[in-house]
Coordinates of C-alpha atoms in Angstrom, one line a residue:
Chain A
M1 CA -0.7 -43.3 29.3
P2 CA 1.7 -41.3 31.5
N3 CA 2.4 -37.4 30.8
T4 CA -0.7 -37.3 29.0
A5 CA -2.4 -33.7 28.9
T6 CA -5.9 -33.0 27.4
I7 CA -7.2 -29.8 26.1
K8 CA -11.0 -30.1 25.9
L9 CA -11.9 -27.3 23.5
A10 CA -15.4 -27.0 24.9
A11 CA -14.0 -25.6 28.0
Y12 CA -12.8 -22.6 26.2
F13 CA -15.1 -22.2 23.6
D14 CA -19.0 -22.0 22.9
S15 CA -19.5 -24.5 20.4
S16 CA -17.7 -22.6 18.1
I17 CA -13.7 -21.6 17.2
N18 CA -13.8 -18.4 15.3
T19 CA -10.2 -16.7 15.7
R20 CA -6.9 -17.8 15.4
D21 CA -5.4 -15.9 18.5
A22 CA -8.0 -17.5 20.9
V23 CA -6.3 -21.1 19.8
R24 CA -2.9 -19.9 20.2
A25 CA -3.7 -18.5 23.8
V26 CA -5.2 -21.7 24.7
F27 CA -2.4 -23.5 23.4
A28 CA 0.3 -21.3 25.0
E29 CA -1.2 -21.9 28.6
S30 CA -2.6 -25.3 28.6
I31 CA 0.0 -27.8 28.1
P32 CA 2.1 -28.9 31.3
S33 CA 5.9 -29.0 30.7
N34 CA 6.4 -32.5 31.2
T35 CA 3.5 -33.7 28.5
K36 CA 4.6 -36.3 26.0
N37 CA 1.0 -37.1 24.8
L38 CA -1.5 -34.3 24.1
V39 CA -5.2 -35.2 23.6
I40 CA -7.0 -32.5 21.9
D41 CA -10.9 -33.0 22.5
F42 CA -13.3 -31.7 20.1
S43 CA -16.5 -33.0 21.5
D44 CA -19.1 -30.3 21.7
I45 CA -17.6 -28.4 18.9
E46 CA -20.1 -27.8 16.0
F47 CA -17.8 -25.3 13.8
I48 CA -14.7 -24.1 13.3
S49 CA -13.4 -21.5 11.0
R50 CA -10.3 -21.6 8.6
S51 CA -7.8 -19.6 10.5
P52 CA -8.2 -21.2 14.1
G53 CA -8.4 -24.6 12.0
D54 CA -5.1 -23.8 10.4
E55 CA -3.8 -22.6 13.7
I56 CA -4.5 -25.8 15.5
L57 CA -2.9 -27.8 12.6
K58 CA 0.3 -25.5 13.2
Q59 CA 0.3 -26.1 16.9
R60 CA 0.0 -29.8 16.3
K61 CA 2.9 -29.6 13.9
K62 CA 5.0 -27.8 16.4
L63 CA 4.3 -30.1 18.9
I64 CA 5.3 -33.4 16.9
N65 CA 8.5 -31.6 16.2
A66 CA 9.0 -31.4 20.0
D67 CA 8.2 -35.3 20.2
I68 CA 5.0 -34.8 21.7
S69 CA 2.3 -37.1 20.4
V70 CA -0.8 -35.3 19.5
T71 CA -4.5 -36.9 19.1
F72 CA -7.7 -35.3 17.9
K73 CA -10.4 -36.9 19.9
D74 CA -14.1 -36.8 19.0
V75 CA -14.2 -34.5 15.9
P76 CA -17.2 -34.1 14.7
A77 CA -17.5 -34.7 10.6
Q78 CA -18.2 -31.1 9.7
V79 CA -15.0 -30.1 11.8
A80 CA -13.0 -32.8 10.5
K81 CA -14.0 -32.0 6.9
V82 CA -12.6 -28.4 7.6
L83 CA -9.7 -29.5 9.2
D84 CA -9.0 -31.8 6.2
V85 CA -9.2 -29.2 3.6
I86 CA -7.1 -27.0 5.4
G87 CA -4.6 -29.5 6.2
K88 CA -3.9 -29.8 2.3
K89 CA -1.1 -27.8 0.8
V90 CA -2.3 -25.4 -2.1
D91 CA 0.0 -23.8 -4.4
N92 CA -0.6 -19.9 -4.6
A93 CA -2.8 -19.7 -7.6
G94 CA -2.1 -16.0 -8.7
Q95 CA -3.3 -16.4 -11.9
S96 CA -6.6 -15.8 -11.4
V97 CA -5.9 -12.5 -9.6
A98 CA -3.5 -11.7 -12.5
N99 CA -6.6 -11.4 -14.9
I100 CA -8.4 -9.0 -12.6
P101 CA -8.7 -5.7 -14.8
V102 CA -7.5 -2.7 -13.2
Y103 CA -9.1 0.6 -13.4
S104 CA -8.0 4.0 -12.5
F105 CA -9.9 7.1 -12.9
S106 CA -8.3 10.4 -13.3
K107 CA -11.6 12.3 -12.3
T108 CA -13.5 11.7 -9.1
S109 CA -16.7 12.2 -11.6
E110 CA -15.5 9.2 -13.5
L111 CA -15.1 7.1 -10.6
E112 CA -18.5 7.9 -9.0
A113 CA -20.3 7.3 -12.1
F114 CA -18.3 3.9 -12.3
L115 CA -19.5 3.1 -8.8
E116 CA -23.1 4.3 -9.2
S117 CA -23.3 2.1 -12.1
I118 CA -22.7 -1.3 -9.9
Chain B
M1 CA -12.9 27.0 14.6
S2 CA -14.9 23.6 13.6
S3 CA -16.6 22.6 10.6
R4 CA -20.0 20.8 9.8
I5 CA -20.2 17.5 7.7
Y6 CA -23.7 16.5 6.8
I7 CA -24.2 12.7 6.7
P8 CA -26.5 12.3 3.2
T9 CA -29.6 10.0 3.5
H10 CA -29.1 6.8 1.6
S11 CA -31.5 7.3 -1.5
A12 CA -30.3 4.2 -4.0
H13 CA -29.7 0.7 -2.9
N14 CA -27.3 -0.6 -5.3
F15 CA -23.8 -1.9 -4.2
G16 CA -21.6 0.5 -6.0
Y17 CA -24.0 3.6 -4.4
A18 CA -23.2 2.0 -0.9
I19 CA -19.5 2.1 -1.7
L20 CA -19.7 5.6 -3.3
N21 CA -21.2 6.9 0.0
V22 CA -18.5 5.5 2.2
L23 CA -15.6 7.0 -0.1
K24 CA -17.4 10.2 -0.2
L25 CA -17.8 10.5 3.7
A26 CA -14.3 9.5 4.4
K27 CA -13.0 11.9 1.8
G28 CA -15.5 14.7 3.2
I29 CA -14.3 14.0 6.9
E30 CA -10.5 14.0 5.7
Y31 CA -11.2 17.0 4.0
K32 CA -12.6 19.1 6.9
L33 CA -10.3 17.7 9.4
N34 CA -7.5 19.2 7.6
G35 CA -8.5 22.8 7.6
T36 CA -10.3 23.1 10.9
D37 CA -9.9 22.3 14.8
S38 CA -12.8 20.0 15.0
V39 CA -15.7 18.6 12.7
I40 CA -19.1 18.2 13.7
I41 CA -21.3 15.1 12.3
D42 CA -24.7 16.3 11.4
F43 CA -27.5 13.9 10.7
S44 CA -30.0 16.6 9.9
K45 CA -30.4 15.5 6.1
C46 CA -30.2 11.6 7.0
S47 CA -32.8 9.2 7.7
F48 CA -31.2 6.1 6.5
L49 CA -27.8 4.8 7.2
T50 CA -26.2 1.4 5.9
P51 CA -23.7 -0.7 7.8
Y52 CA -21.1 0.5 5.7
T53 CA -21.5 4.3 6.9
I54 CA -22.2 3.2 10.5
A55 CA -19.0 1.5 10.6
T56 CA -17.1 3.9 9.0
L57 CA -18.3 6.6 11.2
A58 CA -17.6 4.2 14.3
A59 CA -14.1 3.4 13.1
Y60 CA -13.5 7.0 13.4
F61 CA -14.6 7.4 16.6
S62 CA -12.3 4.1 17.5
N63 CA -9.3 6.1 16.5
P64 CA -8.2 8.3 19.6
E65 CA -6.5 11.1 17.5
K66 CA -9.5 11.3 15.1
A67 CA -12.2 11.0 17.9
G68 CA -10.6 14.0 19.7
V69 CA -11.8 16.0 16.7
L70 CA -14.9 14.6 15.9
K71 CA -18.2 15.4 17.6
I72 CA -21.8 14.2 16.9
D73 CA -24.6 17.0 16.8
S74 CA -27.1 14.8 18.8
E75 CA -29.8 17.5 18.3
T76 CA -29.8 16.3 14.5
T77 CA -30.6 12.8 15.1
N78 CA -34.4 13.4 14.5
G79 CA -37.3 11.0 14.1
D80 CA -36.6 7.3 14.1
L81 CA -32.9 7.9 13.6
K82 CA -32.1 8.3 17.3
P83 CA -33.7 5.4 19.0
Y84 CA -32.0 3.2 16.2
L85 CA -28.7 4.9 16.9
D86 CA -29.1 4.5 20.8
L87 CA -30.1 0.8 20.2
I88 CA -27.1 -0.2 18.1
H89 CA -24.8 1.6 20.5
F90 CA -23.4 3.9 18.0
Y91 CA -20.8 5.3 18.0
V92 CA -18.7 3.6 20.9
G93 CA -20.3 0.2 20.2
L94 CA -21.0 -2.6 22.3
Q95 CA -17.2 -3.7 24.0
P96 CA -17.4 -7.6 24.4
E97 CA -14.5 -7.5 27.0
A98 CA -16.8 -5.3 29.2
F99 CA -19.0 -8.3 29.5
T100 CA -19.1 -11.5 30.9
E101 CA -20.2 -14.4 28.3
N102 CA -23.8 -14.5 30.2
E103 CA -24.2 -10.7 30.3
L104 CA -23.4 -10.6 27.0
K105 CA -25.9 -13.2 25.9
D106 CA -28.6 -11.4 28.3
T107 CA -27.7 -8.2 26.5
I108 CA -27.7 -9.6 22.8
K109 CA -31.2 -11.3 23.4
K110 CA -33.1 -8.0 22.9
Y111 CA -31.8 -8.1 19.2
G112 CA -33.4 -11.1 18.7
A113 CA -36.6 -9.9 16.5
K114 CA -34.5 -7.2 14.9
T115 CA -33.2 -6.7 11.6
Y116 CA -29.5 -5.8 12.7
I117 CA -27.1 -6.5 15.3
P118 CA -25.6 -3.8 17.8
L119 CA -22.6 -2.3 16.6
V120 CA -19.6 -4.2 17.8
S121 CA -16.4 -2.4 18.8
Y122 CA -14.2 -5.4 19.5
N123 CA -10.4 -5.3 21.4
T124 CA -8.0 -6.7 19.2
K125 CA -5.4 -7.5 21.9
L126 CA -3.9 -10.9 22.0
N127 CA -3.9 -11.9 25.6
K128 CA -5.6 -15.1 26.3
E129 CA -8.6 -13.5 28.3
I130 CA -9.4 -11.0 25.4
A131 CA -9.1 -13.5 22.8
L132 CA -11.2 -15.7 24.2
R133 CA -13.9 -13.0 25.4
R134 CA -13.4 -11.6 21.5
D135 CA -13.9 -15.4 20.1
N136 CA -17.0 -16.0 22.2
A137 CA -18.3 -12.4 21.6
V138 CA -18.0 -13.3 18.0
S139 CA -19.9 -16.9 18.4
I140 CA -23.0 -14.7 20.1
I141 CA -23.2 -12.6 17.1
H142 CA -23.2 -15.5 14.9
T143 CA -26.0 -17.3 16.5
L144 CA -28.0 -13.8 16.6
I145 CA -27.8 -13.3 13.1
A146 CA -28.5 -17.0 12.3
N147 CA -31.6 -16.5 14.7
Q148 CA -32.6 -13.3 13.0
L149 CA -32.5 -15.0 9.5
N150 CA -33.7 -18.2 10.7
L151 CA -30.6 -19.9 8.8
Q152 CA -29.9 -23.4 8.4
P153 CA -26.6 -24.7 10.0
S154 CA -24.8 -24.7 6.7
Y155 CA -25.7 -21.1 6.0
K156 CA -24.7 -20.2 9.6
S157 CA -21.4 -21.7 9.1
A158 CA -20.7 -19.9 5.6
I159 CA -21.7 -16.4 7.1
S160 CA -19.8 -17.1 10.3
Y161 CA -16.4 -18.2 8.5
L162 CA -16.8 -14.8 6.4
I163 CA -17.0 -12.7 9.6
D164 CA -14.4 -14.7 11.5
E165 CA -12.0 -14.3 8.4
M166 CA -12.4 -10.4 8.4
I167 CA -12.3 -10.0 12.2
D168 CA -9.2 -12.1 12.2
N169 CA -7.7 -10.0 9.4
V170 CA -8.0 -7.1 11.6
V171 CA -6.4 -8.8 14.8
Q172 CA -3.7 -10.2 12.9
H173 CA -2.5 -7.5 10.5
A174 CA -4.1 -4.1 11.3
V175 CA -2.0 -3.1 14.4
V176 CA -4.7 -1.2 15.8
D177 CA -6.7 -1.1 19.2
R178 CA -10.3 -1.9 18.0
G179 CA -12.2 -3.2 15.1
I180 CA -15.6 -2.4 14.1
L181 CA -18.3 -4.9 12.8
H182 CA -21.9 -4.0 12.1
A183 CA -24.7 -5.5 10.2
Q184 CA -28.1 -5.3 8.9
F185 CA -30.5 -7.1 6.8
Y186 CA -33.4 -5.7 4.5
P187 CA -36.3 -8.2 4.1
N188 CA -37.8 -5.8 1.3
L189 CA -34.8 -5.4 -0.3
G190 CA -33.5 -8.8 -0.4
F191 CA -29.9 -8.8 1.1
L192 CA -27.8 -8.8 4.4
D193 CA -25.0 -6.3 4.6
I194 CA -22.2 -6.8 6.8
C195 CA -19.2 -4.1 7.4
I196 CA -15.9 -4.8 9.2
A197 CA -13.8 -1.4 9.4
D198 CA -10.7 -0.6 11.0
M199 CA -8.2 2.5 11.1
G200 CA -5.1 0.6 11.3
R201 CA -2.0 0.4 9.3
G202 CA -3.5 -1.0 6.4
V203 CA -2.6 -3.9 3.8
L204 CA 0.4 -1.9 2.1
A205 CA 2.2 -0.9 5.3
G206 CA 1.5 -4.7 6.6
Y207 CA 3.6 -5.8 3.7
Q208 CA 6.2 -3.2 3.8
E209 CA 6.9 -3.5 7.6
N210 CA 7.7 -7.3 6.7
D211 CA 10.0 -6.3 4.0
Y212 CA 7.9 -6.7 1.0
E213 CA 8.6 -4.2 -1.7
Y214 CA 5.2 -3.4 -2.9
K215 CA 5.0 0.4 -3.4
T216 CA 1.2 1.1 -3.9
H217 CA -2.1 0.2 -2.2
L218 CA -3.1 -1.4 -5.3
Q219 CA -0.2 -3.7 -5.4
A220 CA -0.9 -4.6 -1.7
V221 CA -4.4 -5.2 -2.2
K222 CA -3.6 -7.6 -5.3
A223 CA -1.1 -9.5 -3.0
A224 CA -3.5 -9.9 -0.6
L225 CA -6.0 -11.4 -2.8
K226 CA -3.4 -13.7 -4.3
G227 CA -3.1 -15.0 -1.0
I228 CA 0.4 -13.7 -0.1
S229 CA 1.1 -14.0 3.6
T230 CA 2.5 -10.7 5.1
K231 CA 4.7 -13.1 7.0
K232 CA 7.1 -14.2 4.7
G233 CA 7.7 -17.8 4.4
E234 CA 4.3 -18.9 5.7
T235 CA 2.1 -20.1 2.9
E236 CA -0.7 -21.1 5.1
R237 CA -1.9 -17.7 6.4
G238 CA -2.6 -15.6 3.3
F239 CA -5.6 -17.6 1.9
G240 CA -8.4 -15.9 3.9
I241 CA -9.5 -13.2 1.4
R242 CA -9.6 -15.7 -1.6
T243 CA -11.5 -18.0 0.2
S244 CA -13.9 -15.6 1.4
T245 CA -14.4 -14.0 -1.7
R246 CA -14.8 -17.2 -3.6
M247 CA -17.7 -18.6 -0.9
L248 CA -19.2 -15.1 -0.9
T249 CA -19.6 -14.5 -4.8
Q250 CA -19.5 -18.0 -6.5
G251 CA -21.4 -19.7 -3.3
L252 CA -23.7 -17.2 -2.1
K253 CA -23.7 -14.9 -5.1
G254 CA -22.9 -12.0 -3.0
S255 CA -20.7 -9.1 -3.5
L256 CA -17.7 -7.6 -1.5
F257 CA -15.7 -4.5 -1.6
L258 CA -12.3 -3.9 0.2
M259 CA -10.6 -0.6 0.6
S260 CA -7.2 0.0 2.1
G261 CA -5.3 3.1 1.5
N262 CA -6.7 4.1 -2.2
G263 CA -6.8 0.5 -3.3
L264 CA -10.2 -0.6 -3.9
F265 CA -11.5 -4.2 -4.9
I266 CA -15.0 -4.8 -5.9
N267 CA -16.1 -8.5 -6.3
T268 CA -19.8 -9.5 -7.4
S269 CA -20.9 -12.9 -8.9
E270 CA -20.4 -11.3 -12.3
Y271 CA -17.2 -9.5 -12.1
S272 CA -14.0 -8.6 -10.2
K273 CA -12.3 -5.0 -10.5
L274 CA -9.5 -3.5 -8.8
V275 CA -9.3 0.4 -8.7
E276 CA -7.1 2.8 -7.9
A277 CA -9.4 5.5 -6.3
K278 CA -6.8 8.4 -6.5
K279 CA -8.5 11.0 -4.7
H280 CA -10.0 8.9 -2.0
Y281 CA -8.4 7.2 0.8
W282 CA -9.1 5.0 3.7
Q283 CA -6.4 4.7 6.7
G284 CA -6.7 1.2 7.4
T285 CA -9.0 -1.4 6.0
L286 CA -12.7 -1.4 5.2
V287 CA -14.4 -4.5 3.9
G288 CA -18.0 -4.6 3.2
I289 CA -20.0 -7.5 2.1
R290 CA -23.7 -8.2 0.5
I291 CA -25.6 -11.4 0.7
P292 CA -28.5 -11.9 -1.0
L293 CA -31.3 -13.3 1.2
N294 CA -31.7 -16.8 -0.3
F295 CA -30.7 -19.7 1.8
E296 CA -32.5 -22.2 0.1
G297 CA -31.4 -25.8 0.7
N298 CA -28.0 -27.0 2.1
F299 CA -24.8 -24.9 1.4
N300 CA -21.4 -26.9 1.1
Y301 CA -19.0 -24.1 2.5
V302 CA -16.4 -26.8 3.1
S303 CA -15.9 -27.1 -0.7
Y304 CA -14.9 -23.2 -0.8
L305 CA -12.1 -23.7 1.7
E306 CA -8.7 -24.5 0.6

């Protein structure tokens, strides 16, 4: 396909992708301006954390909005599972946090006794 | 005029005691810094340090303003403490950007049979070279921990995820030059301790500088726990702490504390508590996690993501 570029992630990462900014930096500098089709090659990637996975999906969305087609190639099953889960929108579930008890101690000795009991 | 602060030895091993030691240390250093030209860190009463204490001290030294008035009295690091502190590169830490990937791998090799990783002081800059070096260094640390603990891939992934989220939070939100990472496991005590520390702007400032109207550190910590992103309108970015605490406490049966300002969150497998630590303060964010050394079977870390 003409105007196709490939980002082979293993050329930048040592089998695992851990941080958001590293992904962002790779995308910022690796896509030629006339690209119409982008292939993101996941071969030799064994692990991806949530934040960089989220960043890859965001970059994909941005590219699609700019009429660039994006294909994920050779995604290992475990990495695909992570991307699938991250890609699902979730409502902010603040209810469980609202139920966390809040403690306040007017005396340092009381805070210390509380912590020593944990 | 200088003042001396004595680092106490760690005489109990429960999680709350470790948190308390860190709070007291920070309070003691700040108190002494307020009245004197310099503070001398004295280890003469200390024979045992946790990663939380080490990371806390290293975070102070990573802050140029504080580092200028703090000194270690190296005459007081006696016995086994001195070689240990030297080996972990206390207090400056191993700075990944100073190594090529192969140099770093070679350096890390000597920790293979140890129960601890070196103290890591990572640059939080966002340019491509630093970001990739940081990412690769983190990978190397993940592999070191996995090898030391003989972890199956699923547990390596889970612990990697926890460390990555904590590091990413510093890079994304702390607005600070460096973050600190340290970890050690204790086969006899049965747990792994990991600490990430920074002396950046803290969680509250992160929200306030993006026009949120939270007024207290506790409100800000609660918002972070709810998964509210500091970047308004971005629903996906704020989920890290929530999934991390769930994976850690429900999945791995571990414990976590997070301190930012005077807001303290403690989460164990049995309960969660928010504490307004009125007379304590941490400039920046300090996260400590404790994971029991129970890595049997397979661990489905993906089920804790969202």
